[in-house]
mmCIF file of C-alpha atoms in Angstrom:
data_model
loop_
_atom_site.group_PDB
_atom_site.id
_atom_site.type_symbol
_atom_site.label_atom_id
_atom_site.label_comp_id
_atom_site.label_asym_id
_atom_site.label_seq_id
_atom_site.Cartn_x
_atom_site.Cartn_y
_atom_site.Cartn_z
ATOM 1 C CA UNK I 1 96.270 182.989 -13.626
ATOM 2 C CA UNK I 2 92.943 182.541 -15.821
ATOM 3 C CA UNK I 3 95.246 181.774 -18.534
ATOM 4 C CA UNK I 4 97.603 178.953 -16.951
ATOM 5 C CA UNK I 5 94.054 177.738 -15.550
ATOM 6 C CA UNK I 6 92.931 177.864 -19.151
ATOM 7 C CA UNK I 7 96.071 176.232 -20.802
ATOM 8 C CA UNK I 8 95.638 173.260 -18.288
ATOM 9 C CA UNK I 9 92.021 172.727 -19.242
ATOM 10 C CA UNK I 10 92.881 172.825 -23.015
ATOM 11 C CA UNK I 11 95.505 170.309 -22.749
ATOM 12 C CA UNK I 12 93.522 168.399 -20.118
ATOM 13 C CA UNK I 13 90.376 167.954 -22.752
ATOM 14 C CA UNK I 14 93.066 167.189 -25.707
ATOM 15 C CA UNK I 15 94.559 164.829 -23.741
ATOM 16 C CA UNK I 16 91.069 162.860 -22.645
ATOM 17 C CA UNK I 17 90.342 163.359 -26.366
ATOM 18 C CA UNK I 18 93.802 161.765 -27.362
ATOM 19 C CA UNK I 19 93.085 158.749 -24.988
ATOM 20 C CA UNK I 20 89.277 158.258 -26.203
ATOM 21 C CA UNK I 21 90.736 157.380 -29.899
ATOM 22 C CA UNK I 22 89.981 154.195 -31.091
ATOM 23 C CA UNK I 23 92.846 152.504 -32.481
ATOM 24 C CA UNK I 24 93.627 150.865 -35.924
ATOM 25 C CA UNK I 25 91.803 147.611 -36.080
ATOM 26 C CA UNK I 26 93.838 145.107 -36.168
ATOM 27 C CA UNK I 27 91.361 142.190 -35.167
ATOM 28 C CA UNK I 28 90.743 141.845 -38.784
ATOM 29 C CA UNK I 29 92.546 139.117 -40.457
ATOM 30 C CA UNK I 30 94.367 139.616 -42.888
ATOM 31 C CA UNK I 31 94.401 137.816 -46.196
ATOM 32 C CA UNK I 32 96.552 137.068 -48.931
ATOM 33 C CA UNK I 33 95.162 135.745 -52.784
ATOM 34 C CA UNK I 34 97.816 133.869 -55.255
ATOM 35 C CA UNK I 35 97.200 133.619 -59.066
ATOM 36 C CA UNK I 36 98.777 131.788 -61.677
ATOM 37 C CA UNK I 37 98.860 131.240 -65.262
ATOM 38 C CA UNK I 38 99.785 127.519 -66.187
ATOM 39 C CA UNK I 39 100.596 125.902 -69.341
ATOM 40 C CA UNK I 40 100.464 121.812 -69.624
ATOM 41 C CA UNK I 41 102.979 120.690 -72.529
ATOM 42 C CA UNK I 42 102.177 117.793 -74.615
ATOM 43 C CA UNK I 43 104.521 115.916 -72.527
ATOM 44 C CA UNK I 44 101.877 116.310 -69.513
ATOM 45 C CA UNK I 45 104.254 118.531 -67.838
ATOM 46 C CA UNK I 46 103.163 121.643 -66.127
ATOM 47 C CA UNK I 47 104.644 124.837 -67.373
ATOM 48 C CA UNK I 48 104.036 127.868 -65.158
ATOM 49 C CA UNK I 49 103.796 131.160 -67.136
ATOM 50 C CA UNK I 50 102.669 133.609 -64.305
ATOM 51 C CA UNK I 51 102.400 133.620 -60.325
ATOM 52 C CA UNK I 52 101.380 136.646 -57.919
ATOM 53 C CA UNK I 53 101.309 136.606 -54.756
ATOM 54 C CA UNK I 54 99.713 139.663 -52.674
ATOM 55 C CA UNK I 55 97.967 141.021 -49.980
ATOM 56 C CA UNK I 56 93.891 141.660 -50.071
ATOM 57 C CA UNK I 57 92.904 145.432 -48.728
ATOM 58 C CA UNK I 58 90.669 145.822 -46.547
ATOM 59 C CA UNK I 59 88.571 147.128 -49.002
ATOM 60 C CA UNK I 60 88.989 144.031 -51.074
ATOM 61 C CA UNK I 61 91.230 145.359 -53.495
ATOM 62 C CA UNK I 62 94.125 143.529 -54.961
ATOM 63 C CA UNK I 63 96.812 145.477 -57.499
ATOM 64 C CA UNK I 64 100.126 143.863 -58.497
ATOM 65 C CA UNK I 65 102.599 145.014 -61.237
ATOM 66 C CA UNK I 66 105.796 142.878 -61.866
ATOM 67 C CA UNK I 67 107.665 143.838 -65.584
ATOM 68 C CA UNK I 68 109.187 146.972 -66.792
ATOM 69 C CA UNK I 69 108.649 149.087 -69.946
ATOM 70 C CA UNK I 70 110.504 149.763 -73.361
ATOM 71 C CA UNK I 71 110.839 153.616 -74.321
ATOM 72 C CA UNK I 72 108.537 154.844 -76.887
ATOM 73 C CA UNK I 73 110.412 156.788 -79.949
ATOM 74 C CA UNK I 74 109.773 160.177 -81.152
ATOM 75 C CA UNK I 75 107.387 161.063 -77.835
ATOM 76 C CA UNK I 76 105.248 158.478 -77.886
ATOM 77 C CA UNK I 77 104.026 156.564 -74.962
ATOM 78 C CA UNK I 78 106.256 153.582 -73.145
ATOM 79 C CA UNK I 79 105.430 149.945 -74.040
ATOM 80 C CA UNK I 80 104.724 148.239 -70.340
ATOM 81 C CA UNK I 81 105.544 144.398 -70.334
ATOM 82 C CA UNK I 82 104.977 141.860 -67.348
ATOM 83 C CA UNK I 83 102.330 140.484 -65.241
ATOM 84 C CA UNK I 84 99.289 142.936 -64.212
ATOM 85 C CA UNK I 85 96.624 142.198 -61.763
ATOM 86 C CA UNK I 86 93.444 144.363 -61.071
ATOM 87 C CA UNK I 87 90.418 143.196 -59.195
ATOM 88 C CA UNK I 88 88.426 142.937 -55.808
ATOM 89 C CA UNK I 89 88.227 139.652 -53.663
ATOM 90 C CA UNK I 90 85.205 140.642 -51.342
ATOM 91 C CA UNK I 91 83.169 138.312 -48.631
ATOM 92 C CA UNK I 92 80.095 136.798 -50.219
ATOM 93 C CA UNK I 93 76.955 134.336 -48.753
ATOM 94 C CA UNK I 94 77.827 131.117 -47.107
ATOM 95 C CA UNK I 95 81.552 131.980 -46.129
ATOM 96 C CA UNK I 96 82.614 132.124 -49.650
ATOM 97 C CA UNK I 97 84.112 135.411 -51.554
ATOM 98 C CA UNK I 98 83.470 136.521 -54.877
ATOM 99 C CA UNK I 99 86.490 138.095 -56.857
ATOM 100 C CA UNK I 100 86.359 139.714 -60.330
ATOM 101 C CA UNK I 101 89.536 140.083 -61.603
ATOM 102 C CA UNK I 102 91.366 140.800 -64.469
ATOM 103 C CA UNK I 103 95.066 139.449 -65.360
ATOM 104 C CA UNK I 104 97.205 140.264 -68.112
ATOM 105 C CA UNK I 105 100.573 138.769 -69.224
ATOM 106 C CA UNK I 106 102.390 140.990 -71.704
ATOM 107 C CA UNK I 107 105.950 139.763 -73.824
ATOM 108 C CA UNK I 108 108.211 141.544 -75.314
ATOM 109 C CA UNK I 109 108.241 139.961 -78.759
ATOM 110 C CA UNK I 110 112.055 140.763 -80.121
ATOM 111 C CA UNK I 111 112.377 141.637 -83.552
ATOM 112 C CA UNK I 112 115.650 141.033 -86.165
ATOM 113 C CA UNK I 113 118.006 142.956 -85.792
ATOM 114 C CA UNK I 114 116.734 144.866 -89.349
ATOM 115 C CA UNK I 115 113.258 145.718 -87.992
ATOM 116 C CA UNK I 116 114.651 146.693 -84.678
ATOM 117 C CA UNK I 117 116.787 149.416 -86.358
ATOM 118 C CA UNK I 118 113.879 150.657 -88.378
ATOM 119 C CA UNK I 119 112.251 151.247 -85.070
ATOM 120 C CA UNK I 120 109.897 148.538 -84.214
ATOM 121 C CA UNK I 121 108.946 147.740 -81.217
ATOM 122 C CA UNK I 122 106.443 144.548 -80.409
ATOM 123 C CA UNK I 123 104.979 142.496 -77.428
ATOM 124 C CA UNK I 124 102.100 140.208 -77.170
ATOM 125 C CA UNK I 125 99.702 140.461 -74.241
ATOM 126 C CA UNK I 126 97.449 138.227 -73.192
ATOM 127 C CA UNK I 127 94.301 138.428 -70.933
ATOM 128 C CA UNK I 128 92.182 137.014 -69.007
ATOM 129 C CA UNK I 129 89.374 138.407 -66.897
ATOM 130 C CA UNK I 130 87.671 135.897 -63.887
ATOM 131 C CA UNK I 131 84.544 136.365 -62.128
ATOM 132 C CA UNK I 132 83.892 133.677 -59.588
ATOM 133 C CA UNK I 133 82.971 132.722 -55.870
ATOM 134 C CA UNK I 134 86.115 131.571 -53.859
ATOM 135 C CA UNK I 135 86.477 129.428 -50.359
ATOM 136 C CA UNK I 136 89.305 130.125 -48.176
ATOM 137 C CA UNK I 137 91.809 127.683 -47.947
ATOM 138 C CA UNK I 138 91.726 125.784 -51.546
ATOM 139 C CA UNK I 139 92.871 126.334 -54.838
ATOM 140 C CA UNK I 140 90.052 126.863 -57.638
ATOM 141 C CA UNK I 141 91.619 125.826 -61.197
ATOM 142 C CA UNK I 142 89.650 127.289 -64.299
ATOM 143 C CA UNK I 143 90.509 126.489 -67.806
ATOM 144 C CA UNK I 144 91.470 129.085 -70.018
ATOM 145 C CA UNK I 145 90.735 127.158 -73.095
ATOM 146 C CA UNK I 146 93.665 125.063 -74.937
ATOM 147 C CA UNK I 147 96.322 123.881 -72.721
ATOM 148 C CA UNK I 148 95.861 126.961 -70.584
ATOM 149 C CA UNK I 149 94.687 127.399 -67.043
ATOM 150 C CA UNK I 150 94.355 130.033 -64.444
ATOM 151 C CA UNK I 151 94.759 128.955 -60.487
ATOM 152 C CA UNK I 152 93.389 130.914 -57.716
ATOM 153 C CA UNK I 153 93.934 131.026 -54.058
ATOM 154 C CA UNK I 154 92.675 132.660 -51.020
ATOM 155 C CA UNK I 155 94.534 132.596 -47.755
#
């Protein structure tokens, strides 16, 4: 008897326990950051050369990997290409957020057929690392020197 009486009180304190547990917080909105990398041609036309689109952490992190990779010969490491984003978008003063981030854009470059079969391999990256205050709701264009420029978004 002293153990049924036992067993009851065990699961009767678990269960209170299960029923005191806050749940996930989902009052927190979430929030969503684009990024692109445009090109204007001399004809004045806009050429877009990257876009991401992704979801903010609640930690303010943001990651995003779209591209593949070429093999590397003889054991050596793969050659990644595509469009990599690394940063945090965090709340700041006055309702604004700062975000540091860094974006690269990496090409495969293709080589003759010649230099192919002596086993090169080639892409071009290019970078750019941001650190600036955002507002919700509108697009922040920054020049990236040339005919470049980088747009960023906070929803």
């Amino acid at each position: 008897m002293l153990k049924k009486v036992t067993f009851l009180m065990c699961l009767l304190i678990a269960g209170f326990a299960v029923v005191n547990t806050p749940a996930a917080d989902d009052s927190k909105e979430k929030q969503f950051f684009t990024i692109k990398l445009v090109e204007q041609a001399e004809s004045g036309k806009v050429k877009q050369l990257a876009e991401c689109f992704m979801e903010v952490n609640p930690q303010g992190k943001v990651s995003y990997f779209s591209g593949g990779s070429v093999p590397g010969l003889e054991g050596e490491q793969e050659l990644k290409f595509g469009v990599q984003v690394k940063g945090t978008v965090k709340p700041a003063k006055d309702g604004k957020y700062r975000a540091l981030l860094k974006l690269r854009v990496t090409n495969r470059v293709f080589q003759p057929e010649e230099t192919q079969a002596a086993g090169t391999q080639l892409t071009k990256t290019e970078a750019v690392e941001i650190r600036t205050f955002l507002e919700k709701g509108k697009t922040k264009q920054l020049s990236c020197g040339g005919r470049q420029a980088v747009e960023l978004r906070l929803e």
